[in-house]
Structure formats: C-alpha cells, structure tokens
Amino acid sequence: GVAAGDYSVLDGFGTATFFDNCFLDITENVTVNINTCQEGTITRSWTASDGSNPNASCTQVITITHVSDWVVEFPA
C-alpha cells in the first residue's frame, strides 16, 4: 500500500494523460501527508517534458478521512 511506498494503488483515482507529437518523459511525484489518525492528503503531481517545449504538468489531491472503527464491549 501507500505506507510501504507502493503508489500504484492510487491509480484507481485516475492518472494523468499527456499528448505530443514527440517522445515524452513523464515523471510523477507523490507527497503523503497523513497523520496518526489516518487523515490527511496525498498529492500527486505529474510533469511531461519533450525536451524542447515548456513542460506540462497537473496535480491531483486525494483527501483521506478516517471512518470511525470504535468497538464498545460490555462485560457479561
């Protein structure tokens, strides 16, 4: 998963698509900002470069919210 540095699991949230008439070098940067309550953001940024024109880029922010997993047990 993401905690182990496997960002491919994020592809379900979409990926960037770039088009050009030349070869493109596409880089992806991922910044994980999740607190101990498992809430925060994951920011993905892609940059495409063909070596001659200005770079093209886009950014995606995935917001993580914690769903309560509280368990209450009463003694018998």
N, CA, C and O atoms as a Tripos MOL2 file, in Angstrom:
@<TRIPOS>MOLECULE
protein
  304   303    76     0     0
PROTEIN
NO_CHARGES

@<TRIPOS>ATOM
      1 N           0.8000   -1.1860    0.0000 N.3       1 GLY1
      2 CA          0.0000    0.0000    0.0000 C.3       1 GLY1
      3 C           0.8480    1.2580    0.0000 C.2       1 GLY1
      4 O           2.0670    1.2100   -0.1670 O.2       1 GLY1
      5 N           0.1910    2.3590    0.1870 N.am      2 VAL2
      6 CA          0.8390    3.6700    0.1600 C.3       2 VAL2
      7 C           1.8790    3.7910    1.2660 C.2       2 VAL2
      8 O           2.9550    4.3460    1.0440 O.2       2 VAL2
      9 N           1.5710    3.2770    2.4540 N.am      3 ALA3
     10 CA          2.5090    3.3760    3.5730 C.3       3 ALA3
     11 C           3.8460    2.7180    3.2560 C.2       3 ALA3
     12 O           4.8790    3.1330    3.7810 O.2       3 ALA3
     13 N           3.8370    1.7020    2.4080 N.am      4 ALA4
     14 CA          5.0640    0.9960    2.0340 C.3       4 ALA4
     15 C           5.7070    1.5820    0.7780 C.2       4 ALA4
     16 O           6.7060    1.0540    0.2880 O.2       4 ALA4
     17 N           5.1370    2.6770    0.2530 N.am      5 GLY5
     18 CA          5.7070    3.3090   -0.9340 C.3       5 GLY5
     19 C           5.1780    2.7710   -2.2490 C.2       5 GLY5
     20 O           5.7080    3.1090   -3.3070 O.2       5 GLY5
     21 N           4.1420    1.9410   -2.2090 N.am      6 ASP6
     22 CA          3.5340    1.4140   -3.4370 C.3       6 ASP6
     23 C           2.3970    2.3370   -3.8510 C.2       6 ASP6
     24 O           1.2700    2.1990   -3.3760 O.2       6 ASP6
     25 N           2.6990    3.2800   -4.7400 N.am      7 TYR7
     26 CA          1.7150    4.2790   -5.1440 C.3       7 TYR7
     27 C           0.8310    3.8110   -6.2920 C.2       7 TYR7
     28 O          -0.0810    4.5350   -6.6910 O.2       7 TYR7
     29 N           1.0740    2.6280   -6.8290 N.am      8 SER8
     30 CA          0.2420    2.1210   -7.9240 C.3       8 SER8
     31 C          -1.1920    1.8930   -7.4570 C.2       8 SER8
     32 O          -2.1150    1.8980   -8.2720 O.2       8 SER8
     33 N          -1.3890    1.6930   -6.1500 N.am      9 VAL9
     34 CA         -2.7490    1.5180   -5.6360 C.3       9 VAL9
     35 C          -3.5820    2.7790   -5.8170 C.2       9 VAL9
     36 O          -4.8100    2.7210   -5.7530 O.2       9 VAL9
     37 N          -2.9310    3.9180   -6.0420 N.am     10 LEU10
     38 CA         -3.6450    5.1820   -6.2340 C.3      10 LEU10
     39 C          -4.1860    5.3410   -7.6450 C.2      10 LEU10
     40 O          -4.9850    6.2440   -7.8950 O.2      10 LEU10
     41 N          -3.7700    4.4830   -8.5750 N.am     11 ASP11
     42 CA         -4.2010    4.6160   -9.9710 C.3      11 ASP11
     43 C          -5.7120    4.4880  -10.1300 C.2      11 ASP11
     44 O          -6.2670    4.9470  -11.1280 O.2      11 ASP11
     45 N          -6.3780    3.8770   -9.1680 N.am     12 GLY12
     46 CA         -7.8290    3.7980   -9.2030 C.3      12 GLY12
     47 C          -8.4930    5.1630   -9.0960 C.2      12 GLY12
     48 O          -9.6700    5.3130   -9.4250 O.2      12 GLY12
     49 N          -7.7400    6.1560   -8.6380 N.am     13 PHE13
     50 CA         -8.2440    7.5220   -8.5420 C.3      13 PHE13
     51 C          -7.9360    8.3270   -9.7990 C.2      13 PHE13
     52 O          -8.2040    9.5270   -9.8460 O.2      13 PHE13
     53 N          -7.3780    7.6810  -10.8110 N.am     14 GLY14
     54 CA         -7.0720    8.3430  -12.0760 C.3      14 GLY14
     55 C          -5.5870    8.5730  -12.2450 C.2      14 GLY14
     56 O          -4.8300    8.5850  -11.2750 O.2      14 GLY14
     57 N          -5.1820    8.7560  -13.4860 N.am     15 THR15
     58 CA         -3.7980    9.0800  -13.8150 C.3      15 THR15
     59 C          -3.7950   10.1900  -14.8550 C.2      15 THR15
     60 O          -4.8060   10.4400  -15.5120 O.2      15 THR15
     61 N          -2.6780   10.8400  -14.9970 N.am     16 ALA16
     62 CA         -2.5590   11.9340  -15.9580 C.3      16 ALA16
     63 C          -2.3300   11.3810  -17.3580 C.2      16 ALA16
     64 O          -1.7090   10.3320  -17.5330 O.2      16 ALA16
     65 N          -2.8430   12.1040  -18.3510 N.am     17 THR17
     66 CA         -2.6380   11.7450  -19.7510 C.3      17 THR17
     67 C          -2.0890   12.9590  -20.4810 C.2      17 THR17
     68 O          -2.6670   14.0430  -20.4100 O.2      17 THR17
     69 N          -0.9830   12.7840  -21.1770 N.am     18 PHE18
     70 CA         -0.3630   13.8590  -21.9480 C.3      18 PHE18
     71 C          -0.2330   13.4090  -23.3920 C.2      18 PHE18
     72 O          -0.0010   12.2300  -23.6610 O.2      18 PHE18
     73 N          -0.3820   14.3430  -24.3230 N.am     19 PHE19
     74 CA         -0.2340   14.0470  -25.7470 C.3      19 PHE19
     75 C           0.7450   15.0300  -26.3690 C.2      19 PHE19
     76 O           0.7410   16.2140  -26.0310 O.2      19 PHE19
     77 N           1.5780   14.5460  -27.2710 N.am     20 ASP20
     78 CA          2.5270   15.3840  -28.0040 C.3      20 ASP20
     79 C           2.9360   14.6040  -29.2500 C.2      20 ASP20
     80 O           2.7310   13.3920  -29.3300 O.2      20 ASP20
     81 N           3.5090   15.3020  -30.2130 N.am     21 ASN21
     82 CA          3.9650   14.6220  -31.4220 C.3      21 ASN21
     83 C           5.4070   14.1310  -31.2840 C.2      21 ASN21
     84 O           6.0000   13.6710  -32.2590 O.2      21 ASN21
     85 N           5.9660   14.2250  -30.0910 N.am     22 CYS22
     86 CA          7.3290   13.7670  -29.8140 C.3      22 CYS22
     87 C           7.3030   12.8140  -28.6190 C.2      22 CYS22
     88 O           6.2750   12.6420  -27.9650 O.2      22 CYS22
     89 N           8.4450   12.2070  -28.3530 N.am     23 PHE23
     90 CA          8.5810   11.3600  -27.1760 C.3      23 PHE23
     91 C           8.4250   12.2120  -25.9230 C.2      23 PHE23
     92 O           8.9710   13.3130  -25.8480 O.2      23 PHE23
     93 N           7.6890   11.7130  -24.9480 N.am     24 LEU24
     94 CA          7.5020   12.4340  -23.6910 C.3      24 LEU24
     95 C           8.1660   11.6880  -22.5410 C.2      24 LEU24
     96 O           8.0660   10.4660  -22.4300 O.2      24 LEU24
     97 N           8.8350   12.4400  -21.7030 N.am     25 ASP25
     98 CA          9.3600   11.9120  -20.4490 C.3      25 ASP25
     99 C           8.3980   12.3780  -19.3620 C.2      25 ASP25
    100 O           8.2840   13.5760  -19.1030 O.2      25 ASP25
    101 N           7.7020   11.4280  -18.7220 N.am     26 ILE26
    102 CA          6.7010   11.7670  -17.7120 C.3      26 ILE26
    103 C           7.2210   11.3460  -16.3440 C.2      26 ILE26
    104 O           7.6120   10.1960  -16.1400 O.2      26 ILE26
    105 N           7.2210   12.2910  -15.4100 N.am     27 THR27
    106 CA          7.6290   11.9980  -14.0430 C.3      27 THR27
    107 C           6.4370   12.2060  -13.1130 C.2      27 THR27
    108 O           5.5920   13.0700  -13.3480 O.2      27 THR27
    109 N           6.3860   11.4090  -12.0670 N.am     28 GLU28
    110 CA          5.3260   11.5280  -11.0670 C.3      28 GLU28
    111 C           5.9620   11.7040   -9.6990 C.2      28 GLU28
    112 O           6.8870   10.9780   -9.3360 O.2      28 GLU28
    113 N           5.4650   12.6670   -8.9470 N.am     29 ASN29
    114 CA          5.9020   12.8790   -7.5690 C.3      29 ASN29
    115 C           4.6960   12.7140   -6.6600 C.2      29 ASN29
    116 O           3.6110   13.2120   -6.9590 O.2      29 ASN29
    117 N           4.8880   12.0160   -5.5550 N.am     30 VAL30
    118 CA          3.8060   11.7720   -4.6000 C.3      30 VAL30
    119 C           4.2420   12.2980   -3.2380 C.2      30 VAL30
    120 O           5.3210   11.9700   -2.7460 O.2      30 VAL30
    121 N           3.3750   13.1270   -2.6330 N.am     31 THR31
    122 CA          3.6170   13.6370   -1.2880 C.3      31 THR31
    123 C           2.4930   13.1340   -0.3930 C.2      31 THR31
    124 O           1.3220   13.4370   -0.6210 O.2      31 THR31
    125 N           2.8580   12.3650    0.6210 N.am     32 VAL32
    126 CA          1.8750   11.7950    1.5430 C.3      32 VAL32
    127 C           1.9280   12.5930    2.8400 C.2      32 VAL32
    128 O           2.9810   12.7180    3.4650 O.2      32 VAL32
    129 N           0.7800   13.1300    3.2350 N.am     33 ASN33
    130 CA          0.6740   13.9080    4.4660 C.3      33 ASN33
    131 C          -0.5180   13.3690    5.2610 C.2      33 ASN33
    132 O          -1.5960   13.9630    5.2680 O.2      33 ASN33
    133 N          -0.3020   12.2330    5.9280 N.am     34 ILE34
    134 CA         -1.3630   11.5640    6.6810 C.3      34 ILE34
    135 C          -0.9280   11.4790    8.1440 C.2      34 ILE34
    136 O           0.1770   11.0290    8.4470 O.2      34 ILE34
    137 N          -1.8140   11.9190    9.0500 N.am     35 ASN35
    138 CA         -1.4720   11.9420   10.4720 C.3      35 ASN35
    139 C          -1.7230   10.5780   11.1290 C.2      35 ASN35
    140 O          -2.1070    9.6190   10.4600 O.2      35 ASN35
    141 N          -1.5010   10.5070   12.4390 N.am     36 THR36
    142 CA         -1.6450    9.2380   13.1550 C.3      36 THR36
    143 C          -3.0900    8.7730   13.2430 C.2      36 THR36
    144 O          -3.3440    7.6060   13.5430 O.2      36 THR36
    145 N          -4.0440    9.6690   12.9850 N.am     37 CYS37
    146 CA         -5.4650    9.2860   12.9490 C.3      37 CYS37
    147 C          -5.8780    8.8150   11.5550 C.2      37 CYS37
    148 O          -7.0600    8.5890   11.2930 O.2      37 CYS37
    149 N          -4.8900    8.6680   10.6610 N.am     38 GLN38
    150 CA         -5.1220    8.2160    9.2810 C.3      38 GLN38
    151 C          -5.9800    9.1980    8.4870 C.2      38 GLN38
    152 O          -6.8180    8.7880    7.6840 O.2      38 GLN38
    153 N          -5.7690   10.5020    8.7150 N.am     39 GLU39
    154 CA         -6.4370   11.5470    7.9530 C.3      39 GLU39
    155 C          -5.3840   12.4570    7.3520 C.2      39 GLU39
    156 O          -4.2970   12.6120    7.9090 O.2      39 GLU39
    157 N          -5.7030   13.0530    6.2240 N.am     40 GLY40
    158 CA         -4.7780   13.9770    5.5920 C.3      40 GLY40
    159 C          -4.9610   13.9950    4.0930 C.2      40 GLY40
    160 O          -6.0680   13.8160    3.5870 O.2      40 GLY40
    161 N          -3.8630   14.2150    3.3830 N.am     41 THR41
    162 CA         -3.9250   14.3020    1.9260 C.3      41 THR41
    163 C          -2.7700   13.5410    1.2880 C.2      41 THR41
    164 O          -1.7110   13.3400    1.8830 O.2      41 THR41
    165 N          -3.0190   13.1320    0.0650 N.am     42 ILE42
    166 CA         -1.9800   12.5920   -0.8060 C.3      42 ILE42
    167 C          -2.0090   13.4690   -2.0480 C.2      42 ILE42
    168 O          -3.0370   13.5690   -2.7180 O.2      42 ILE42
    169 N          -0.8870   14.1000   -2.3570 N.am     43 THR43
    170 CA         -0.8000   14.9730   -3.5250 C.3      43 THR43
    171 C           0.0660   14.2950   -4.5700 C.2      43 THR43
    172 O           1.2130   13.9320   -4.3070 O.2      43 THR43
    173 N          -0.4980   14.1300   -5.7600 N.am     44 ARG44
    174 CA          0.2290   13.5260   -6.8830 C.3      44 ARG44
    175 C           0.4310   14.6020   -7.9420 C.2      44 ARG44
    176 O          -0.5180   15.2800   -8.3340 O.2      44 ARG44
    177 N           1.6610   14.7550   -8.4000 N.am     45 SER45
    178 CA          1.9770   15.7340   -9.4430 C.3      45 SER45
    179 C           2.7000   15.0250  -10.5750 C.2      45 SER45
    180 O           3.6340   14.2560  -10.3460 O.2      45 SER45
    181 N           2.2590   15.2920  -11.8020 N.am     46 TRP46
    182 CA          2.8880   14.7380  -12.9890 C.3      46 TRP46
    183 C           3.4510   15.8730  -13.8170 C.2      46 TRP46
    184 O           2.8550   16.9460  -13.9060 O.2      46 TRP46
    185 N           4.6040   15.6310  -14.4240 N.am     47 THR47
    186 CA          5.2110   16.5890  -15.3440 C.3      47 THR47
    187 C           5.6220   15.8400  -16.6000 C.2      47 THR47
    188 O           6.2440   14.7790  -16.5420 O.2      47 THR47
    189 N           5.2550   16.4260  -17.7480 N.am     48 ALA48
    190 CA          5.6310   15.8430  -19.0380 C.3      48 ALA48
    191 C           6.5790   16.7990  -19.7420 C.2      48 ALA48
    192 O           6.3430   18.0060  -19.7880 O.2      48 ALA48
    193 N           7.6500   16.2480  -20.2870 N.am     49 SER49
    194 CA          8.6390   17.0560  -20.9900 C.3      49 SER49
    195 C           9.0470   16.3400  -22.2680 C.2      49 SER49
    196 O           9.2820   15.1310  -22.2710 O.2      49 SER49
    197 N           9.1270   17.1080  -23.3610 N.am     50 ASP50
    198 CA          9.6220   16.5230  -24.6080 C.3      50 ASP50
    199 C          11.0150   17.0410  -24.9400 C.2      50 ASP50
    200 O          11.5450   16.7640  -26.0160 O.2      50 ASP50
    201 N          11.6060   17.7900  -24.0190 N.am     51 GLY51
    202 CA         12.9690   18.2580  -24.2020 C.3      51 GLY51
    203 C          13.1050   19.5660  -24.9450 C.2      51 GLY51
    204 O          14.1890   20.1510  -24.9440 O.2      51 GLY51
    205 N          12.0340   20.0600  -25.5910 N.am     52 SER52
    206 CA         12.1820   21.3010  -26.3440 C.3      52 SER52
    207 C          11.1270   22.3460  -26.0090 C.2      52 SER52
    208 O          11.4260   23.5400  -26.0090 O.2      52 SER52
    209 N           9.9200   21.9280  -25.7290 N.am     53 ASN53
    210 CA          8.8550   22.8780  -25.4130 C.3      53 ASN53
    211 C           8.7280   23.0260  -23.9010 C.2      53 ASN53
    212 O           9.2950   22.2320  -23.1520 O.2      53 ASN53
    213 N           7.9900   24.0340  -23.4490 N.am     54 PRO54
    214 CA          7.7720   24.1400  -21.9990 C.3      54 PRO54
    215 C           7.0970   22.8750  -21.4590 C.2      54 PRO54
    216 O           6.2940   22.2410  -22.1430 O.2      54 PRO54
    217 N           7.4370   22.5330  -20.2400 N.am     55 ASN55
    218 CA          6.8460   21.3570  -19.6050 C.3      55 ASN55
    219 C           5.3550   21.5640  -19.3670 C.2      55 ASN55
    220 O           4.8930   22.6900  -19.1860 O.2      55 ASN55
    221 N           4.6180   20.4740  -19.3710 N.am     56 ALA56
    222 CA          3.2050   20.4870  -18.9990 C.3      56 ALA56
    223 C           3.0850   19.7210  -17.6920 C.2      56 ALA56
    224 O           3.7890   18.7340  -17.4750 O.2      56 ALA56
    225 N           2.1950   20.1750  -16.8260 N.am     57 SER57
    226 CA          2.0550   19.4850  -15.5500 C.3      57 SER57
    227 C           0.6150   19.5470  -15.0600 C.2      57 SER57
    228 O          -0.1740   20.3850  -15.4960 O.2      57 SER57
    229 N           0.2930   18.6440  -14.1470 N.am     58 CYS58
    230 CA         -1.0120   18.6530  -13.4850 C.3      58 CYS58
    231 C          -0.8410   18.0530  -12.1000 C.2      58 CYS58
    232 O           0.1160   17.3270  -11.8300 O.2      58 CYS58
    233 N          -1.7880   18.3740  -11.2320 N.am     59 THR59
    234 CA         -1.7240   17.9390   -9.8420 C.3      59 THR59
    235 C          -3.0750   17.3880   -9.4140 C.2      59 THR59
    236 O          -4.1200   17.9080   -9.8060 O.2      59 THR59
    237 N          -3.0470   16.3360   -8.6090 N.am     60 GLN60
    238 CA         -4.2500   15.7350   -8.0430 C.3      60 GLN60
    239 C          -4.0750   15.6750   -6.5310 C.2      60 GLN60
    240 O          -3.0250   15.2610   -6.0390 O.2      60 GLN60
    241 N          -5.1090   16.0890   -5.7900 N.am     61 VAL61
    242 CA         -5.0900   15.9960   -4.3320 C.3      61 VAL61
    243 C          -6.1770   15.0100   -3.9090 C.2      61 VAL61
    244 O          -7.3520   15.1930   -4.2250 O.2      61 VAL61
    245 N          -5.7700   13.9680   -3.1940 N.am     62 ILE62
    246 CA         -6.6940   12.9690   -2.6650 C.3      62 ILE62
    247 C          -6.8160   13.2350   -1.1680 C.2      62 ILE62
    248 O          -5.8170   13.2140   -0.4490 O.2      62 ILE62
    249 N          -8.0370   13.4840   -0.6990 N.am     63 THR63
    250 CA         -8.2690   13.7660    0.7150 C.3      63 THR63
    251 C          -8.6870   12.4810    1.4250 C.2      63 THR63
    252 O          -9.6080   11.7860    0.9950 O.2      63 THR63
    253 N          -7.9920   12.1810    2.5180 N.am     64 ILE64
    254 CA         -8.2380   10.9650    3.2840 C.3      64 ILE64
    255 C          -8.9660   11.3510    4.5760 C.2      64 ILE64
    256 O          -8.4920   12.2030    5.3270 O.2      64 ILE64
    257 N         -10.1050   10.7280    4.8280 N.am     65 THR65
    258 CA        -10.8170   10.9340    6.0890 C.3      65 THR65
    259 C         -10.9730    9.5890    6.7830 C.2      65 THR65
    260 O         -11.2180    8.5660    6.1440 O.2      65 THR65
    261 N         -10.8290    9.6130    8.0760 N.am     66 HIS66
    262 CA        -10.9130    8.3850    8.8730 C.3      66 HIS66
    263 C         -12.3700    8.0780    9.1830 C.2      66 HIS66
    264 O         -13.1140    8.9560    9.6210 O.2      66 HIS66
    265 N         -12.7730    6.8470    8.9600 N.am     67 VAL67
    266 CA        -14.1050    6.3800    9.3310 C.3      67 VAL67
    267 C         -13.9550    5.6530   10.6630 C.2      67 VAL67
    268 O         -13.1330    4.7470   10.7980 O.2      67 VAL67
    269 N         -14.7390    6.0500   11.6190 N.am     68 SER68
    270 CA        -14.6190    5.5090   12.9750 C.3      68 SER68
    271 C         -14.6740    3.9850   12.9760 C.2      68 SER68
    272 O         -15.5180    3.3700   12.3240 O.2      68 SER68
    273 N         -13.7650    3.4100   13.7150 N.am     69 ASP69
    274 CA        -13.7510    1.9570   13.8650 C.3      69 ASP69
    275 C         -13.8300    1.5780   15.3460 C.2      69 ASP69
    276 O         -13.2770    0.5690   15.7830 O.2      69 ASP69
    277 N         -14.5280    2.4130   16.0930 N.am     70 TRP70
    278 CA        -14.6680    2.1700   17.5240 C.3      70 TRP70
    279 C         -15.4660    0.8970   17.7840 C.2      70 TRP70
    280 O         -16.4020    0.5700   17.0540 O.2      70 TRP70
    281 N         -15.0790    0.1930   18.8330 N.am     71 VAL71
    282 CA        -15.7880   -1.0090   19.2680 C.3      71 VAL71
    283 C         -16.0740   -0.8470   20.7570 C.2      71 VAL71
    284 O         -15.1770   -0.5350   21.5410 O.2      71 VAL71
    285 N         -17.3090   -1.0570   21.1320 N.am     72 VAL72
    286 CA        -17.6890   -0.9890   22.5440 C.3      72 VAL72
    287 C         -18.0450   -2.3940   22.9950 C.2      72 VAL72
    288 O         -18.8640   -3.0720   22.3740 O.2      72 VAL72
    289 N         -17.4190   -2.8220   24.0840 N.am     73 GLU73
    290 CA        -17.7120   -4.1390   24.6340 C.3      73 GLU73
    291 C         -18.1990   -3.9730   26.0620 C.2      73 GLU73
    292 O         -17.6140   -3.2210   26.8420 O.2      73 GLU73
    293 N         -19.2560   -4.6670   26.3970 N.am     74 PHE74
    294 CA        -19.7970   -4.6350   27.7450 C.3      74 PHE74
    295 C         -19.5100   -5.9700   28.4150 C.2      74 PHE74
    296 O         -19.6310   -7.0240   27.7920 O.2      74 PHE74
    297 N         -19.1250   -5.9220   29.6960 N.am     75 PRO75
    298 CA        -18.8620   -7.1870   30.3840 C.3      75 PRO75
    299 C         -20.1470   -8.0030   30.5210 C.2      75 PRO75
    300 O         -21.2390   -7.4510   30.6550 O.2      75 PRO75
    301 N         -19.9960   -9.3010   30.4850 N.am     76 ALA76
    302 CA        -21.1670  -10.1900   30.5760 C.3      76 ALA76
    303 C         -21.7350  -10.2280   31.9680 C.2      76 ALA76
    304 O         -22.7190  -10.9250   32.2150 O.2      76 ALA76
@<TRIPOS>BOND
     1     1     2 1
     2     2     3 1
     3     3     4 2
     4     3     5 am
     5     5     6 1
     6     6     7 1
     7     7     8 2
     8     7     9 am
     9     9    10 1
    10    10    11 1
    11    11    12 2
    12    11    13 am
    13    13    14 1
    14    14    15 1
    15    15    16 2
    16    15    17 am
    17    17    18 1
    18    18    19 1
    19    19    20 2
    20    19    21 am
    21    21    22 1
    22    22    23 1
    23    23    24 2
    24    23    25 am
    25    25    26 1
    26    26    27 1
    27    27    28 2
    28    27    29 am
    29    29    30 1
    30    30    31 1
    31    31    32 2
    32    31    33 am
    33    33    34 1
    34    34    35 1
    35    35    36 2
    36    35    37 am
    37    37    38 1
    38    38    39 1
    39    39    40 2
    40    39    41 am
    41    41    42 1
    42    42    43 1
    43    43    44 2
    44    43    45 am
    45    45    46 1
    46    46    47 1
    47    47    48 2
    48    47    49 am
    49    49    50 1
    50    50    51 1
    51    51    52 2
    52    51    53 am
    53    53    54 1
    54    54    55 1
    55    55    56 2
    56    55    57 am
    57    57    58 1
    58    58    59 1
    59    59    60 2
    60    59    61 am
    61    61    62 1
    62    62    63 1
    63    63    64 2
    64    63    65 am
    65    65    66 1
    66    66    67 1
    67    67    68 2
    68    67    69 am
    69    69    70 1
    70    70    71 1
    71    71    72 2
    72    71    73 am
    73    73    74 1
    74    74    75 1
    75    75    76 2
    76    75    77 am
    77    77    78 1
    78    78    79 1
    79    79    80 2
    80    79    81 am
    81    81    82 1
    82    82    83 1
    83    83    84 2
    84    83    85 am
    85    85    86 1
    86    86    87 1
    87    87    88 2
    88    87    89 am
    89    89    90 1
    90    90    91 1
    91    91    92 2
    92    91    93 am
    93    93    94 1
    94    94    95 1
    95    95    96 2
    96    95    97 am
    97    97    98 1
    98    98    99 1
    99    99   100 2
   100    99   101 am
   101   101   102 1
   102   102   103 1
   103   103   104 2
   104   103   105 am
   105   105   106 1
   106   106   107 1
   107   107   108 2
   108   107   109 am
   109   109   110 1
   110   110   111 1
   111   111   112 2
   112   111   113 am
   113   113   114 1
   114   114   115 1
   115   115   116 2
   116   115   117 am
   117   117   118 1
   118   118   119 1
   119   119   120 2
   120   119   121 am
   121   121   122 1
   122   122   123 1
   123   123   124 2
   124   123   125 am
   125   125   126 1
   126   126   127 1
   127   127   128 2
   128   127   129 am
   129   129   130 1
   130   130   131 1
   131   131   132 2
   132   131   133 am
   133   133   134 1
   134   134   135 1
   135   135   136 2
   136   135   137 am
   137   137   138 1
   138   138   139 1
   139   139   140 2
   140   139   141 am
   141   141   142 1
   142   142   143 1
   143   143   144 2
   144   143   145 am
   145   145   146 1
   146   146   147 1
   147   147   148 2
   148   147   149 am
   149   149   150 1
   150   150   151 1
   151   151   152 2
   152   151   153 am
   153   153   154 1
   154   154   155 1
   155   155   156 2
   156   155   157 am
   157   157   158 1
   158   158   159 1
   159   159   160 2
   160   159   161 am
   161   161   162 1
   162   162   163 1
   163   163   164 2
   164   163   165 am
   165   165   166 1
   166   166   167 1
   167   167   168 2
   168   167   169 am
   169   169   170 1
   170   170   171 1
   171   171   172 2
   172   171   173 am
   173   173   174 1
   174   174   175 1
   175   175   176 2
   176   175   177 am
   177   177   178 1
   178   178   179 1
   179   179   180 2
   180   179   181 am
   181   181   182 1
   182   182   183 1
   183   183   184 2
   184   183   185 am
   185   185   186 1
   186   186   187 1
   187   187   188 2
   188   187   189 am
   189   189   190 1
   190   190   191 1
   191   191   192 2
   192   191   193 am
   193   193   194 1
   194   194   195 1
   195   195   196 2
   196   195   197 am
   197   197   198 1
   198   198   199 1
   199   199   200 2
   200   199   201 am
   201   201   202 1
   202   202   203 1
   203   203   204 2
   204   203   205 am
   205   205   206 1
   206   206   207 1
   207   207   208 2
   208   207   209 am
   209   209   210 1
   210   210   211 1
   211   211   212 2
   212   211   213 am
   213   213   214 1
   214   214   215 1
   215   215   216 2
   216   215   217 am
   217   217   218 1
   218   218   219 1
   219   219   220 2
   220   219   221 am
   221   221   222 1
   222   222   223 1
   223   223   224 2
   224   223   225 am
   225   225   226 1
   226   226   227 1
   227   227   228 2
   228   227   229 am
   229   229   230 1
   230   230   231 1
   231   231   232 2
   232   231   233 am
   233   233   234 1
   234   234   235 1
   235   235   236 2
   236   235   237 am
   237   237   238 1
   238   238   239 1
   239   239   240 2
   240   239   241 am
   241   241   242 1
   242   242   243 1
   243   243   244 2
   244   243   245 am
   245   245   246 1
   246   246   247 1
   247   247   248 2
   248   247   249 am
   249   249   250 1
   250   250   251 1
   251   251   252 2
   252   251   253 am
   253   253   254 1
   254   254   255 1
   255   255   256 2
   256   255   257 am
   257   257   258 1
   258   258   259 1
   259   259   260 2
   260   259   261 am
   261   261   262 1
   262   262   263 1
   263   263   264 2
   264   263   265 am
   265   265   266 1
   266   266   267 1
   267   267   268 2
   268   267   269 am
   269   269   270 1
   270   270   271 1
   271   271   272 2
   272   271   273 am
   273   273   274 1
   274   274   275 1
   275   275   276 2
   276   275   277 am
   277   277   278 1
   278   278   279 1
   279   279   280 2
   280   279   281 am
   281   281   282 1
   282   282   283 1
   283   283   284 2
   284   283   285 am
   285   285   286 1
   286   286   287 1
   287   287   288 2
   288   287   289 am
   289   289   290 1
   290   290   291 1
   291   291   292 2
   292   291   293 am
   293   293   294 1
   294   294   295 1
   295   295   296 2
   296   295   297 am
   297   297   298 1
   298   298   299 1
   299   299   300 2
   300   299   301 am
   301   301   302 1
   302   302   303 1
   303   303   304 2
@<TRIPOS>SUBSTRUCTURE
     1 GLY1         2 RESIDUE 1 A GLY
     2 VAL2         6 RESIDUE 1 A VAL
     3 ALA3        10 RESIDUE 1 A ALA
     4 ALA4        14 RESIDUE 1 A ALA
     5 GLY5        18 RESIDUE 1 A GLY
     6 ASP6        22 RESIDUE 1 A ASP
     7 TYR7        26 RESIDUE 1 A TYR
     8 SER8        30 RESIDUE 1 A SER
     9 VAL9        34 RESIDUE 1 A VAL
    10 LEU10       38 RESIDUE 1 A LEU
    11 ASP11       42 RESIDUE 1 A ASP
    12 GLY12       46 RESIDUE 1 A GLY
    13 PHE13       50 RESIDUE 1 A PHE
    14 GLY14       54 RESIDUE 1 A GLY
    15 THR15       58 RESIDUE 1 A THR
    16 ALA16       62 RESIDUE 1 A ALA
    17 THR17       66 RESIDUE 1 A THR
    18 PHE18       70 RESIDUE 1 A PHE
    19 PHE19       74 RESIDUE 1 A PHE
    20 ASP20       78 RESIDUE 1 A ASP
    21 ASN21       82 RESIDUE 1 A ASN
    22 CYS22       86 RESIDUE 1 A CYS
    23 PHE23       90 RESIDUE 1 A PHE
    24 LEU24       94 RESIDUE 1 A LEU
    25 ASP25       98 RESIDUE 1 A ASP
    26 ILE26      102 RESIDUE 1 A ILE
    27 THR27      106 RESIDUE 1 A THR
    28 GLU28      110 RESIDUE 1 A GLU
    29 ASN29      114 RESIDUE 1 A ASN
    30 VAL30      118 RESIDUE 1 A VAL
    31 THR31      122 RESIDUE 1 A THR
    32 VAL32      126 RESIDUE 1 A VAL
    33 ASN33      130 RESIDUE 1 A ASN
    34 ILE34      134 RESIDUE 1 A ILE
    35 ASN35      138 RESIDUE 1 A ASN
    36 THR36      142 RESIDUE 1 A THR
    37 CYS37      146 RESIDUE 1 A CYS
    38 GLN38      150 RESIDUE 1 A GLN
    39 GLU39      154 RESIDUE 1 A GLU
    40 GLY40      158 RESIDUE 1 A GLY
    41 THR41      162 RESIDUE 1 A THR
    42 ILE42      166 RESIDUE 1 A ILE
    43 THR43      170 RESIDUE 1 A THR
    44 ARG44      174 RESIDUE 1 A ARG
    45 SER45      178 RESIDUE 1 A SER
    46 TRP46      182 RESIDUE 1 A TRP
    47 THR47      186 RESIDUE 1 A THR
    48 ALA48      190 RESIDUE 1 A ALA
    49 SER49      194 RESIDUE 1 A SER
    50 ASP50      198 RESIDUE 1 A ASP
    51 GLY51      202 RESIDUE 1 A GLY
    52 SER52      206 RESIDUE 1 A SER
    53 ASN53      210 RESIDUE 1 A ASN
    54 PRO54      214 RESIDUE 1 A PRO
    55 ASN55      218 RESIDUE 1 A ASN
    56 ALA56      222 RESIDUE 1 A ALA
    57 SER57      226 RESIDUE 1 A SER
    58 CYS58      230 RESIDUE 1 A CYS
    59 THR59      234 RESIDUE 1 A THR
    60 GLN60      238 RESIDUE 1 A GLN
    61 VAL61      242 RESIDUE 1 A VAL
    62 ILE62      246 RESIDUE 1 A ILE
    63 THR63      250 RESIDUE 1 A THR
    64 ILE64      254 RESIDUE 1 A ILE
    65 THR65      258 RESIDUE 1 A THR
    66 HIS66      262 RESIDUE 1 A HIS
    67 VAL67      266 RESIDUE 1 A VAL
    68 SER68      270 RESIDUE 1 A SER
    69 ASP69      274 RESIDUE 1 A ASP
    70 TRP70      278 RESIDUE 1 A TRP
    71 VAL71      282 RESIDUE 1 A VAL
    72 VAL72      286 RESIDUE 1 A VAL
    73 GLU73      290 RESIDUE 1 A GLU
    74 PHE74      294 RESIDUE 1 A PHE
    75 PRO75      298 RESIDUE 1 A PRO
    76 ALA76      302 RESIDUE 1 A ALA
